[in-house]
PDB file of C-alpha atoms in Angstrom:
ATOM      1  CA  MET A 267       0.000   0.000   0.000  1.00  0.00           C
ATOM      2  CA  LEU A 268       1.149   3.592  -0.520  1.00  0.00           C
ATOM      3  CA  SER A 269       2.523   5.197   2.628  1.00  0.00           C
ATOM      4  CA  PHE A 270       1.883   8.844   3.389  1.00  0.00           C
ATOM      5  CA  GLU A 271       3.677  11.285   5.661  1.00  0.00           C
ATOM      6  CA  PRO A 272       2.277  14.646   6.785  1.00  0.00           C
ATOM      7  CA  LYS A 273       1.845  16.882   3.742  1.00  0.00           C
ATOM      8  CA  PRO A 274       3.663  17.903   1.661  1.00  0.00           C
ATOM      9  CA  PHE A 275       6.065  15.075   0.992  1.00  0.00           C
ATOM     10  CA  VAL A 276       8.062  13.507  -1.817  1.00  0.00           C
ATOM     11  CA  PHE A 277       7.038  10.155  -3.237  1.00  0.00           C
ATOM     12  CA  SER A 278      10.150   8.050  -2.873  1.00  0.00           C
ATOM     13  CA  ALA A 279      10.691   4.493  -4.014  1.00  0.00           C
ATOM     14  CA  VAL A 280      13.506   4.103  -1.512  1.00  0.00           C
ATOM     15  CA  ALA A 281      11.236   4.801   1.442  1.00  0.00           C
ATOM     16  CA  MET A 282       8.615   2.259   0.466  1.00  0.00           C
ATOM     17  CA  SER A 283       8.520  -1.259   1.831  1.00  0.00           C
ATOM     18  CA  GLY A 284       6.396  -4.348   1.321  1.00  0.00           C
ATOM     19  CA  SER A 285       5.730  -6.463  -1.740  1.00  0.00           C
ATOM     20  CA  LEU A 286       6.199  -3.895  -4.493  1.00  0.00           C
ATOM     21  CA  SER A 287       7.545  -4.286  -7.989  1.00  0.00           C
ATOM     22  CA  HIS A 288       9.067  -1.536 -10.126  1.00  0.00           C
ATOM     23  CA  TYR A 289       8.211  -1.008 -13.750  1.00  0.00           C
ATOM     24  CA  PRO A 290      11.203  -2.140 -15.827  1.00  0.00           C
ATOM     25  CA  GLU A 291      13.843   0.513 -16.195  1.00  0.00           C
ATOM     26  CA  ARG A 292      14.265   1.836 -19.752  1.00  0.00           C
ATOM     27  CA  LYS A 293      17.745   2.548 -20.999  1.00  0.00           C
ATOM     28  CA  THR A 294      18.170   6.161 -22.082  1.00  0.00           C
ATOM     29  CA  PRO A 295      20.123   6.785 -25.313  1.00  0.00           C
ATOM     30  CA  VAL A 296      23.242   8.872 -24.869  1.00  0.00           C
ATOM     31  CA  ALA A 297      21.763  11.674 -27.010  1.00  0.00           C
ATOM     32  CA  ALA A 298      18.763  11.994 -24.692  1.00  0.00           C
ATOM     33  CA  GLU A 299      20.642  12.045 -21.394  1.00  0.00           C
ATOM     34  CA  ASN A 300      19.992  15.736 -20.828  1.00  0.00           C
ATOM     35  CA  TYR A 301      16.235  15.390 -21.211  1.00  0.00           C
ATOM     36  CA  PRO A 302      13.889  14.685 -18.295  1.00  0.00           C
ATOM     37  CA  VAL A 303      13.003  11.008 -17.883  1.00  0.00           C
ATOM     38  CA  PRO A 304       9.255  10.182 -17.840  1.00  0.00           C
ATOM     39  CA  LEU A 305       8.164   8.517 -14.611  1.00  0.00           C
ATOM     40  CA  SER A 306       5.062   6.740 -15.918  1.00  0.00           C
ATOM     41  CA  PRO A 307       5.427   3.684 -18.179  1.00  0.00           C
ATOM     42  CA  PRO A 308       5.260   3.790 -21.997  1.00  0.00           C
ATOM     43  CA  LEU A 309       2.019   2.984 -23.796  1.00  0.00           C
ATOM     44  CA  PRO A 310       1.193  -0.748 -23.762  1.00  0.00           C
ATOM     45  CA  ALA A 311       1.675  -2.413 -27.151  1.00  0.00           C
ATOM     46  CA  ILE A 312      -1.947  -3.575 -27.246  1.00  0.00           C
ATOM     47  CA  SER A 313      -3.269  -0.010 -26.921  1.00  0.00           C
ATOM     48  CA  LYS A 314      -2.416   1.055 -30.490  1.00  0.00           C
ATOM     49  CA  GLN A 315      -4.671  -1.490 -32.184  1.00  0.00           C
ATOM     50  CA  ILE A 316      -7.541  -0.988 -29.719  1.00  0.00           C
ATOM     51  CA  GLU A 317      -7.341   2.798 -29.961  1.00  0.00           C
ATOM     52  CA  LEU A 318      -7.389   2.634 -33.762  1.00  0.00           C
ATOM     53  CA  SER A 319     -10.495   0.457 -33.673  1.00  0.00           C
ATOM     54  CA  ARG A 320     -12.181   2.837 -31.232  1.00  0.00           C
ATOM     55  CA  ALA A 321     -11.333   5.852 -33.382  1.00  0.00           C
ATOM     56  CA  MET A 322     -12.859   4.230 -36.457  1.00  0.00           C
ATOM     57  CA  THR A 323     -16.016   3.323 -34.537  1.00  0.00           C
ATOM     58  CA  ALA A 324     -16.266   6.856 -33.134  1.00  0.00           C
ATOM     59  CA  SER A 325     -15.927   8.373 -36.600  1.00  0.00           C
ATOM     60  CA  SER A 326     -18.738   6.163 -37.849  1.00  0.00           C
ATOM     61  CA  ASN A 327     -20.950   6.898 -34.833  1.00  0.00           C
ATOM     62  CA  SER A 328     -20.253  10.620 -35.021  1.00  0.00           C
ATOM     63  CA  SER A 329     -21.425  10.813 -38.632  1.00  0.00           C
ATOM     64  CA  LEU A 330     -24.809   9.397 -37.557  1.00  0.00           C
ATOM     65  CA  PHE A 331     -25.100  11.231 -34.232  1.00  0.00           C
ATOM     66  CA  SER A 332     -28.008  13.544 -33.474  1.00  0.00           C
ATOM     67  CA  LEU A 333     -28.192  15.428 -30.165  1.00  0.00           C
ATOM     68  CA  SER A 334     -31.319  14.798 -28.125  1.00  0.00           C
ATOM     69  CA  PRO A 335     -33.103  17.715 -26.364  1.00  0.00           C
ATOM     70  CA  SER A 336     -32.576  15.831 -23.090  1.00  0.00           C
ATOM     71  CA  ASP A 337     -28.802  16.160 -23.611  1.00  0.00           C
ATOM     72  CA  ILE A 338     -28.976  19.963 -23.334  1.00  0.00           C
ATOM     73  CA  LEU A 339     -28.142  20.824 -19.723  1.00  0.00           C
ATOM     74  CA  TYR A 340     -28.201  24.624 -19.984  1.00  0.00           C
ATOM     75  CA  HIS A 341     -29.134  27.169 -22.651  1.00  0.00           C
ATOM     76  CA  ASP A 342     -29.268  30.963 -22.702  1.00  0.00           C
ATOM     77  CA  ASN A 343     -28.460  33.761 -25.155  1.00  0.00           C
ATOM     78  CA  HIS A 344     -24.731  33.266 -24.705  1.00  0.00           C
ATOM     79  CA  LEU A 345     -24.025  29.656 -23.691  1.00  0.00           C
ATOM     80  CA  ILE A 346     -25.070  26.087 -24.363  1.00  0.00           C
ATOM     81  CA  ALA A 347     -24.019  23.192 -22.121  1.00  0.00           C
ATOM     82  CA  VAL A 348     -24.560  19.632 -23.298  1.00  0.00           C
ATOM     83  CA  ASN A 349     -24.072  16.165 -21.863  1.00  0.00           C
ATOM     84  CA  LYS A 350     -21.589  14.620 -24.291  1.00  0.00           C
ATOM     85  CA  HIS A 351     -21.818  10.867 -24.896  1.00  0.00           C
ATOM     86  CA  HIS A 352     -18.717   8.677 -24.820  1.00  0.00           C
ATOM     87  CA  GLY A 353     -17.350   7.656 -28.216  1.00  0.00           C
ATOM     88  CA  ILE A 354     -18.361  10.976 -29.796  1.00  0.00           C
ATOM     89  CA  TYR A 355     -15.980  13.738 -30.905  1.00  0.00           C
ATOM     90  CA  CYS A 356     -16.497  17.278 -29.597  1.00  0.00           C
ATOM     91  CA  GLU A 357     -16.680  18.655 -33.130  1.00  0.00           C
ATOM     92  CA  THR A 358     -19.684  16.403 -33.770  1.00  0.00           C
ATOM     93  CA  LEU A 359     -21.678  18.349 -31.185  1.00  0.00           C
ATOM     94  CA  LEU A 360     -20.809  21.607 -32.899  1.00  0.00           C
ATOM     95  CA  SER A 361     -22.249  20.253 -36.140  1.00  0.00           C
ATOM     96  CA  SER A 362     -25.299  18.852 -34.392  1.00  0.00           C
ATOM     97  CA  LEU A 363     -26.084  22.254 -32.823  1.00  0.00           C
ATOM     98  CA  ALA A 364     -25.351  24.311 -35.951  1.00  0.00           C
ATOM     99  CA  SER A 365     -29.069  24.829 -36.615  1.00  0.00           C
ATOM    100  CA  GLN A 366     -29.470  26.597 -33.248  1.00  0.00           C
ATOM    101  CA  SER A 367     -26.658  29.086 -33.752  1.00  0.00           C
ATOM    102  CA  HIS A 368     -24.443  29.996 -36.691  1.00  0.00           C
ATOM    103  CA  GLU A 369     -21.466  30.799 -34.459  1.00  0.00           C
ATOM    104  CA  LEU A 370     -20.590  28.219 -31.832  1.00  0.00           C
ATOM    105  CA  HIS A 371     -17.258  27.763 -30.097  1.00  0.00           C
ATOM    106  CA  LEU A 372     -15.990  25.088 -27.725  1.00  0.00           C
ATOM    107  CA  ALA A 373     -15.155  26.573 -24.314  1.00  0.00           C
ATOM    108  CA  ASN A 374     -13.721  23.267 -23.097  1.00  0.00           C
ATOM    109  CA  ARG A 375     -12.865  19.928 -24.644  1.00  0.00           C
ATOM    110  CA  LEU A 376     -13.344  16.320 -23.572  1.00  0.00           C
ATOM    111  CA  ASP A 377     -11.488  13.257 -24.810  1.00  0.00           C
ATOM    112  CA  ARG A 378     -13.374  11.163 -27.341  1.00  0.00           C
ATOM    113  CA  ASP A 379     -14.386   8.530 -24.788  1.00  0.00           C
ATOM    114  CA  THR A 380     -14.998  10.892 -21.862  1.00  0.00           C
ATOM    115  CA  SER A 381     -18.656  11.695 -21.263  1.00  0.00           C
ATOM    116  CA  GLY A 382     -20.187  14.652 -19.466  1.00  0.00           C
ATOM    117  CA  ILE A 383     -20.384  18.434 -19.570  1.00  0.00           C
ATOM    118  CA  LEU A 384     -19.254  20.204 -22.716  1.00  0.00           C
ATOM    119  CA  LEU A 385     -19.656  23.979 -22.752  1.00  0.00           C
ATOM    120  CA  LEU A 386     -20.173  25.983 -25.948  1.00  0.00           C
ATOM    121  CA  THR A 387     -20.443  29.724 -26.507  1.00  0.00           C
ATOM    122  CA  LYS A 388     -22.363  31.716 -29.125  1.00  0.00           C
ATOM    123  CA  SER A 389     -19.806  34.443 -29.812  1.00  0.00           C
ATOM    124  CA  HIS A 390     -16.056  35.025 -30.034  1.00  0.00           C
ATOM    125  CA  LYS A 391     -16.224  37.572 -27.209  1.00  0.00           C
ATOM    126  CA  VAL A 392     -17.882  35.198 -24.745  1.00  0.00           C
ATOM    127  CA  ALA A 393     -15.573  32.380 -25.855  1.00  0.00           C
ATOM    128  CA  ALA A 394     -12.502  34.519 -25.132  1.00  0.00           C
ATOM    129  CA  LYS A 395     -13.766  35.334 -21.620  1.00  0.00           C
ATOM    130  CA  LEU A 396     -14.440  31.687 -20.800  1.00  0.00           C
ATOM    131  CA  VAL A 397     -11.136  30.478 -22.211  1.00  0.00           C
ATOM    132  CA  LYS A 398      -9.415  33.051 -19.987  1.00  0.00           C
ATOM    133  CA  ALA A 399     -11.408  31.794 -16.982  1.00  0.00           C
ATOM    134  CA  PHE A 400     -10.368  28.200 -17.722  1.00  0.00           C
ATOM    135  CA  THR A 401      -6.734  29.243 -18.181  1.00  0.00           C
ATOM    136  CA  GLU A 402      -6.727  31.120 -14.883  1.00  0.00           C
ATOM    137  CA  HIS A 403      -8.330  28.124 -13.096  1.00  0.00           C
ATOM    138  CA  ARG A 404     -11.439  30.104 -12.156  1.00  0.00           C
ATOM    139  CA  VAL A 405     -13.652  27.320 -13.503  1.00  0.00           C
ATOM    140  CA  LYS A 406     -14.131  24.456 -11.041  1.00  0.00           C
ATOM    141  CA  LYS A 407     -14.572  20.941 -12.424  1.00  0.00           C
ATOM    142  CA  THR A 408     -15.149  17.484 -11.034  1.00  0.00           C
ATOM    143  CA  TYR A 409     -14.961  14.106 -12.735  1.00  0.00           C
ATOM    144  CA  ILE A 410     -16.076  10.620 -11.753  1.00  0.00           C
ATOM    145  CA  ALA A 411     -13.824   7.686 -12.686  1.00  0.00           C
ATOM    146  CA  LEU A 412     -14.287   3.933 -12.316  1.00  0.00           C
ATOM    147  CA  CYS A 413     -10.934   2.280 -11.689  1.00  0.00           C
ATOM    148  CA  THR A 414      -9.366  -1.020 -10.713  1.00  0.00           C
ATOM    149  CA  GLY A 415      -6.432  -1.725  -8.447  1.00  0.00           C
ATOM    150  CA  PRO A 416      -5.551  -2.444  -4.824  1.00  0.00           C
ATOM    151  CA  PRO A 417      -7.866  -0.536  -2.444  1.00  0.00           C
ATOM    152  CA  PRO A 418      -6.248   2.864  -1.707  1.00  0.00           C
ATOM    153  CA  ASN A 419      -5.066   3.483   1.831  1.00  0.00           C
ATOM    154  CA  TRP A 420      -6.085   7.126   1.472  1.00  0.00           C
ATOM    155  CA  GLU A 421      -9.477   8.821   1.436  1.00  0.00           C
ATOM    156  CA  GLN A 422      -8.222  12.032  -0.170  1.00  0.00           C
ATOM    157  CA  VAL A 423      -4.950  12.693  -1.924  1.00  0.00           C
ATOM    158  CA  THR A 424      -3.483  15.423  -4.124  1.00  0.00           C
ATOM    159  CA  VAL A 425      -0.955  14.485  -6.805  1.00  0.00           C
ATOM    160  CA  ARG A 426       1.546  17.116  -7.983  1.00  0.00           C
ATOM    161  CA  SER A 427       3.780  16.227 -10.913  1.00  0.00           C
ATOM    162  CA  GLY A 428       5.164  17.338 -14.227  1.00  0.00           C
ATOM    163  CA  HIS A 429       3.401  16.671 -17.551  1.00  0.00           C
ATOM    164  CA  GLY A 430       4.699  16.464 -21.086  1.00  0.00           C
ATOM    165  CA  ARG A 431       5.247  14.471 -24.274  1.00  0.00           C
ATOM    166  CA  SER A 432       7.981  11.879 -24.366  1.00  0.00           C
ATOM    167  CA  LYS A 433      10.218  11.556 -27.418  1.00  0.00           C
ATOM    168  CA  PHE A 434       7.692   9.088 -28.856  1.00  0.00           C
ATOM    169  CA  GLY A 435       4.893  11.672 -28.658  1.00  0.00           C
ATOM    170  CA  ALA A 436       2.944  10.079 -25.792  1.00  0.00           C
ATOM    171  CA  TRP A 437       1.782  12.076 -22.788  1.00  0.00           C
ATOM    172  CA  ARG A 438       3.667  11.026 -19.653  1.00  0.00           C
ATOM    173  CA  VAL A 439       4.066  11.927 -16.004  1.00  0.00           C
ATOM    174  CA  TYR A 440       7.340  13.698 -15.121  1.00  0.00           C
ATOM    175  CA  ALA A 441       8.893  14.678 -11.816  1.00  0.00           C
ATOM    176  CA  ALA A 442       7.593  17.858 -10.213  1.00  0.00           C
ATOM    177  CA  SER A 443      11.189  19.088 -10.086  1.00  0.00           C
ATOM    178  CA  ASP A 444      11.403  18.738 -13.901  1.00  0.00           C
ATOM    179  CA  VAL A 445       8.773  21.433 -14.517  1.00  0.00           C
ATOM    180  CA  GLY A 446      10.216  23.972 -16.965  1.00  0.00           C
ATOM    181  CA  ARG A 447      12.824  21.629 -18.451  1.00  0.00           C
ATOM    182  CA  THR A 448      12.899  21.128 -22.217  1.00  0.00           C
ATOM    183  CA  LEU A 449      11.624  17.903 -23.781  1.00  0.00           C
ATOM    184  CA  PRO A 450      12.845  16.192 -26.988  1.00  0.00           C
ATOM    185  CA  GLY A 451      10.152  17.811 -29.160  1.00  0.00           C
ATOM    186  CA  GLY A 452      11.056  21.307 -27.997  1.00  0.00           C
ATOM    187  CA  SER A 453       8.175  21.765 -25.543  1.00  0.00           C
ATOM    188  CA  ALA A 454       8.686  22.051 -21.800  1.00  0.00           C
ATOM    189  CA  VAL A 455       7.483  20.006 -18.841  1.00  0.00           C
ATOM    190  CA  ARG A 456       4.467  21.738 -17.280  1.00  0.00           C
ATOM    191  CA  SER A 457       3.006  21.431 -13.792  1.00  0.00           C
ATOM    192  CA  MET A 458       0.008  19.134 -13.255  1.00  0.00           C
ATOM    193  CA  GLU A 459      -2.094  18.770 -10.101  1.00  0.00           C
ATOM    194  CA  THR A 460      -5.188  16.708  -9.284  1.00  0.00           C
ATOM    195  CA  SER A 461      -7.012  16.067  -6.013  1.00  0.00           C
ATOM    196  CA  PHE A 462      -8.878  12.780  -5.570  1.00  0.00           C
ATOM    197  CA  GLU A 463     -11.377  11.390  -3.091  1.00  0.00           C
ATOM    198  CA  VAL A 464     -12.489   7.771  -2.851  1.00  0.00           C
ATOM    199  CA  LEU A 465     -16.269   7.393  -3.147  1.00  0.00           C
ATOM    200  CA  SER A 466     -16.618   3.627  -3.254  1.00  0.00           C
ATOM    201  CA  VAL A 467     -14.604   0.400  -3.081  1.00  0.00           C
ATOM    202  CA  ASN A 468     -16.326  -2.733  -4.394  1.00  0.00           C
ATOM    203  CA  GLY A 469     -19.706  -1.054  -4.053  1.00  0.00           C
ATOM    204  CA  ASN A 470     -19.151   0.029  -0.455  1.00  0.00           C
ATOM    205  CA  GLY A 471     -19.646   3.779  -0.444  1.00  0.00           C
ATOM    206  CA  SER A 472     -21.911   6.493  -1.787  1.00  0.00           C
ATOM    207  CA  LEU A 473     -22.027   9.435  -4.143  1.00  0.00           C
ATOM    208  CA  ARG A 474     -21.285  12.243  -1.702  1.00  0.00           C
ATOM    209  CA  GLU A 475     -21.931  15.911  -2.423  1.00  0.00           C
ATOM    210  CA  VAL A 476     -19.199  17.756  -4.277  1.00  0.00           C
ATOM    211  CA  SER A 477     -16.881  19.722  -1.998  1.00  0.00           C
ATOM    212  CA  ASP A 478     -16.609  23.438  -2.772  1.00  0.00           C
ATOM    213  CA  SER A 479     -12.892  23.150  -3.348  1.00  0.00           C
ATOM    214  CA  GLY A 480     -12.086  19.474  -2.881  1.00  0.00           C
ATOM    215  CA  ASN A 481     -10.013  18.402   0.107  1.00  0.00           C
ATOM    216  CA  GLU A 482      -6.311  18.168  -0.623  1.00  0.00           C
ATOM    217  CA  GLY A 483      -5.747  15.321   1.811  1.00  0.00           C
ATOM    218  CA  ASN A 484      -2.171  14.094   1.748  1.00  0.00           C
ATOM    219  CA  VAL A 485      -0.008  15.747  -0.895  1.00  0.00           C
ATOM    220  CA  LEU A 486       1.972  13.445  -3.174  1.00  0.00           C
ATOM    221  CA  VAL A 487       4.873  15.272  -4.838  1.00  0.00           C
ATOM    222  CA  VAL A 488       6.034  13.012  -7.669  1.00  0.00           C
ATOM    223  CA  GLU A 489       9.792  12.544  -7.928  1.00  0.00           C
ATOM    224  CA  GLU A 490      10.217   8.800  -8.561  1.00  0.00           C
ATOM    225  CA  LYS A 491       8.969   6.267 -11.100  1.00  0.00           C
ATOM    226  CA  ALA A 492       5.490   4.857 -10.726  1.00  0.00           C
ATOM    227  CA  MET A 493       5.271   1.620  -8.795  1.00  0.00           C
ATOM    228  CA  LYS A 494       2.986  -1.373  -8.924  1.00  0.00           C
ATOM    229  CA  GLU A 495       1.527  -2.788  -5.724  1.00  0.00           C
ATOM    230  CA  ASP A 496       0.732  -6.430  -5.222  1.00  0.00           C
ATOM    231  CA  GLY A 497      -2.767  -6.958  -3.920  1.00  0.00           C
ATOM    232  CA  ASN A 498      -6.319  -7.898  -4.740  1.00  0.00           C
ATOM    233  CA  GLU A 499      -7.814  -6.015  -7.661  1.00  0.00           C
ATOM    234  CA  SER A 500     -10.812  -4.017  -6.485  1.00  0.00           C
ATOM    235  CA  GLU A 501     -13.354  -1.810  -8.229  1.00  0.00           C
ATOM    236  CA  ILE A 502     -12.840   1.776  -7.096  1.00  0.00           C
ATOM    237  CA  VAL A 503     -14.896   4.895  -7.782  1.00  0.00           C
ATOM    238  CA  VAL A 504     -13.047   8.191  -7.331  1.00  0.00           C
ATOM    239  CA  ARG A 505     -13.988  11.819  -7.785  1.00  0.00           C
ATOM    240  CA  ALA A 506     -11.256  13.972  -9.305  1.00  0.00           C
ATOM    241  CA  TYR A 507     -10.781  17.713  -8.825  1.00  0.00           C
ATOM    242  CA  PRO A 508      -8.278  18.823 -11.503  1.00  0.00           C
ATOM    243  CA  ARG A 509      -6.272  21.879 -10.380  1.00  0.00           C
ATOM    244  CA  SER A 510      -4.717  22.276 -13.822  1.00  0.00           C
ATOM    245  CA  GLY A 511      -5.946  21.470 -17.314  1.00  0.00           C
ATOM    246  CA  ARG A 512      -3.383  19.167 -18.906  1.00  0.00           C
ATOM    247  CA  THR A 513      -4.177  16.640 -21.621  1.00  0.00           C
ATOM    248  CA  HIS A 514      -5.173  13.230 -20.145  1.00  0.00           C
ATOM    249  CA  GLN A 515      -4.391  14.621 -16.677  1.00  0.00           C
ATOM    250  CA  ILE A 516      -6.821  12.527 -14.623  1.00  0.00           C
ATOM    251  CA  ARG A 517      -6.071   9.398 -16.626  1.00  0.00           C
ATOM    252  CA  LEU A 518      -2.316   9.815 -16.097  1.00  0.00           C
ATOM    253  CA  HIS A 519      -2.614  10.505 -12.386  1.00  0.00           C
ATOM    254  CA  CYS A 520      -4.935   7.523 -11.862  1.00  0.00           C
ATOM    255  CA  GLN A 521      -2.349   5.365 -13.607  1.00  0.00           C
ATOM    256  CA  TYR A 522       0.416   6.763 -11.421  1.00  0.00           C
ATOM    257  CA  LEU A 523      -1.598   6.010  -8.274  1.00  0.00           C
ATOM    258  CA  GLY A 524      -1.980   2.388  -9.403  1.00  0.00           C
ATOM    259  CA  ILE A 525      -5.727   2.677 -10.028  1.00  0.00           C
ATOM    260  CA  SER A 526      -5.959   2.940 -13.817  1.00  0.00           C
ATOM    261  CA  ILE A 527      -9.395   3.712 -15.235  1.00  0.00           C
ATOM    262  CA  ILE A 528     -11.389   0.741 -16.552  1.00  0.00           C
ATOM    263  CA  GLY A 529     -11.194   0.592 -20.338  1.00  0.00           C
ATOM    264  CA  ASP A 530      -8.298   3.064 -20.532  1.00  0.00           C
ATOM    265  CA  VAL A 531      -5.929   0.765 -22.412  1.00  0.00           C
ATOM    266  CA  LYS A 532      -3.579   3.647 -23.197  1.00  0.00           C
ATOM    267  CA  TYR A 533      -2.778   4.031 -19.499  1.00  0.00           C
ATOM    268  CA  GLU A 534      -2.916   0.395 -18.343  1.00  0.00           C
ATOM    269  CA  GLY A 535      -6.650   0.229 -17.680  1.00  0.00           C
ATOM    270  CA  VAL A 536      -8.193  -3.229 -17.979  1.00  0.00           C
ATOM    271  CA  TYR A 537      -9.840  -4.025 -21.315  1.00  0.00           C
ATOM    272  CA  GLU A 538     -11.910  -6.837 -19.828  1.00  0.00           C
ATOM    273  CA  TRP A 539     -13.376  -6.749 -16.336  1.00  0.00           C
ATOM    274  CA  LYS A 540     -15.811  -9.145 -14.683  1.00  0.00           C
ATOM    275  CA  GLY A 541     -16.489 -10.912 -17.961  1.00  0.00           C
ATOM    276  CA  THR A 542     -17.257  -7.713 -19.861  1.00  0.00           C
ATOM    277  CA  THR A 543     -15.208  -6.070 -22.606  1.00  0.00           C
ATOM    278  CA  HIS A 544     -15.059  -2.296 -22.168  1.00  0.00           C
ATOM    279  CA  HIS A 545     -14.922  -0.309 -25.396  1.00  0.00           C
ATOM    280  CA  ALA A 546     -14.280   3.068 -23.756  1.00  0.00           C
ATOM    281  CA  HIS A 547     -12.632   4.401 -20.637  1.00  0.00           C
ATOM    282  CA  HIS A 548     -14.993   5.107 -17.731  1.00  0.00           C
ATOM    283  CA  LEU A 549     -14.437   8.801 -17.051  1.00  0.00           C
ATOM    284  CA  HIS A 550     -17.277  11.329 -16.732  1.00  0.00           C
ATOM    285  CA  ALA A 551     -17.178  15.142 -16.496  1.00  0.00           C
ATOM    286  CA  GLU A 552     -19.605  15.429 -13.591  1.00  0.00           C
ATOM    287  CA  THR A 553     -19.840  19.122 -12.641  1.00  0.00           C
ATOM    288  CA  LEU A 554     -18.736  22.511 -13.927  1.00  0.00           C
ATOM    289  CA  SER A 555     -19.079  25.757 -11.976  1.00  0.00           C
ATOM    290  CA  PHE A 556     -18.074  29.254 -13.048  1.00  0.00           C
ATOM    291  CA  GLU A 557     -19.071  32.917 -13.130  1.00  0.00           C
ATOM    292  CA  HIS A 558     -21.262  33.650 -16.155  1.00  0.00           C
ATOM    293  CA  PRO A 559     -19.085  35.688 -18.552  1.00  0.00           C
ATOM    294  CA  VAL A 560     -21.924  38.131 -19.330  1.00  0.00           C
ATOM    295  CA  THR A 561     -24.315  38.262 -16.352  1.00  0.00           C
ATOM    296  CA  GLY A 562     -21.706  37.676 -13.639  1.00  0.00           C
ATOM    297  CA  LEU A 563     -24.009  35.181 -11.909  1.00  0.00           C
ATOM    298  CA  ASP A 564     -22.689  31.900 -10.517  1.00  0.00           C
ATOM    299  CA  VAL A 565     -23.485  28.917 -12.736  1.00  0.00           C
ATOM    300  CA  MET A 566     -23.308  25.322 -11.456  1.00  0.00           C
ATOM    301  CA  LEU A 567     -23.867  22.568 -14.024  1.00  0.00           C
ATOM    302  CA  ARG A 568     -24.204  18.846 -13.358  1.00  0.00           C
ATOM    303  CA  ALA A 569     -24.384  16.040 -15.918  1.00  0.00           C
ATOM    304  CA  PRO A 570     -26.428  12.895 -15.139  1.00  0.00           C
ATOM    305  CA  LEU A 571     -24.241   9.917 -14.281  1.00  0.00           C
ATOM    306  CA  PRO A 572     -23.722   7.318 -17.010  1.00  0.00           C
ATOM    307  CA  LEU A 573     -24.938   3.762 -16.464  1.00  0.00           C
ATOM    308  CA  TRP A 574     -21.546   2.404 -15.427  1.00  0.00           C
ATOM    309  CA  ALA A 575     -21.361   4.947 -12.607  1.00  0.00           C
ATOM    310  CA  THR A 576     -24.833   4.307 -11.208  1.00  0.00           C
ATOM    311  CA  GLN A 577     -24.222   0.556 -11.326  1.00  0.00           C
ATOM    312  CA  ALA A 578     -20.969   0.960  -9.401  1.00  0.00           C
ATOM    313  CA  PHE A 579     -22.910   2.315  -6.419  1.00  0.00           C
ATOM    314  CA  GLN A 580     -25.547  -0.426  -6.530  1.00  0.00           C
ATOM    315  CA  HIS A 581     -23.419  -3.480  -5.683  1.00  0.00           C
TER     316      HIS A 581
END
């Protein structure tokens, strides 16, 4: 199990004990010695074929997709919020809503297989204000994820790390101390922070109310390679409070914590679980709260939970 000291602290492989196994070390070419070394493992070989199949299916589904009125969560003269389905591209929703407004812009984006709240604006001016709010972290978000792994020995935890593309183009976790260092492609390692709370383990738990800010809990400052724990695989529901907005942030941090998201084959999530094949990762954009860019009023949006989430609380 992960061991925590009073916050903040540095995650150290040397200080851990018990039956733990490291991911295999990867030899670094001489030419790359001056670059930061990613601390999360490379993409599994099986992920490429599965991801290609999912992309083709999503393209086919997107061409036939039509948004239902029940999927519209909020609508005024400036904004539209919709409940995006998994396996659908964000751009598909823009096309589906084109008849309602000639000028729509995405204020946020969700991965193809992530469901939940997608916010669109009806003008460039409103879009610019919301993008600025997202960039300045004035928009609060929560996500629900269904994961597998050994039961966490924490109720709340905050993960602080670096984030960037490895030389093979994949998004990886880097050490917090590497933030600002240059990567092989010319970009730099950026900071990434997510707070998590455990909602349920093997059906034991409940969907608690969203905290105003999310409790930090113990603070995990990433400085060593991810580690695998030996233990019984459990089904774990977590709520994530992203403090930054990096690509695949929650998925990467779940992987680093040893509780990869079900169906997330890119980041070591199980493809088959309890006799069922999962054709998408189980991650849902649950809530979104922000100050309305025109009226100044507080807006709190919530997307209905997908079936996999409601079933996870009914065991």
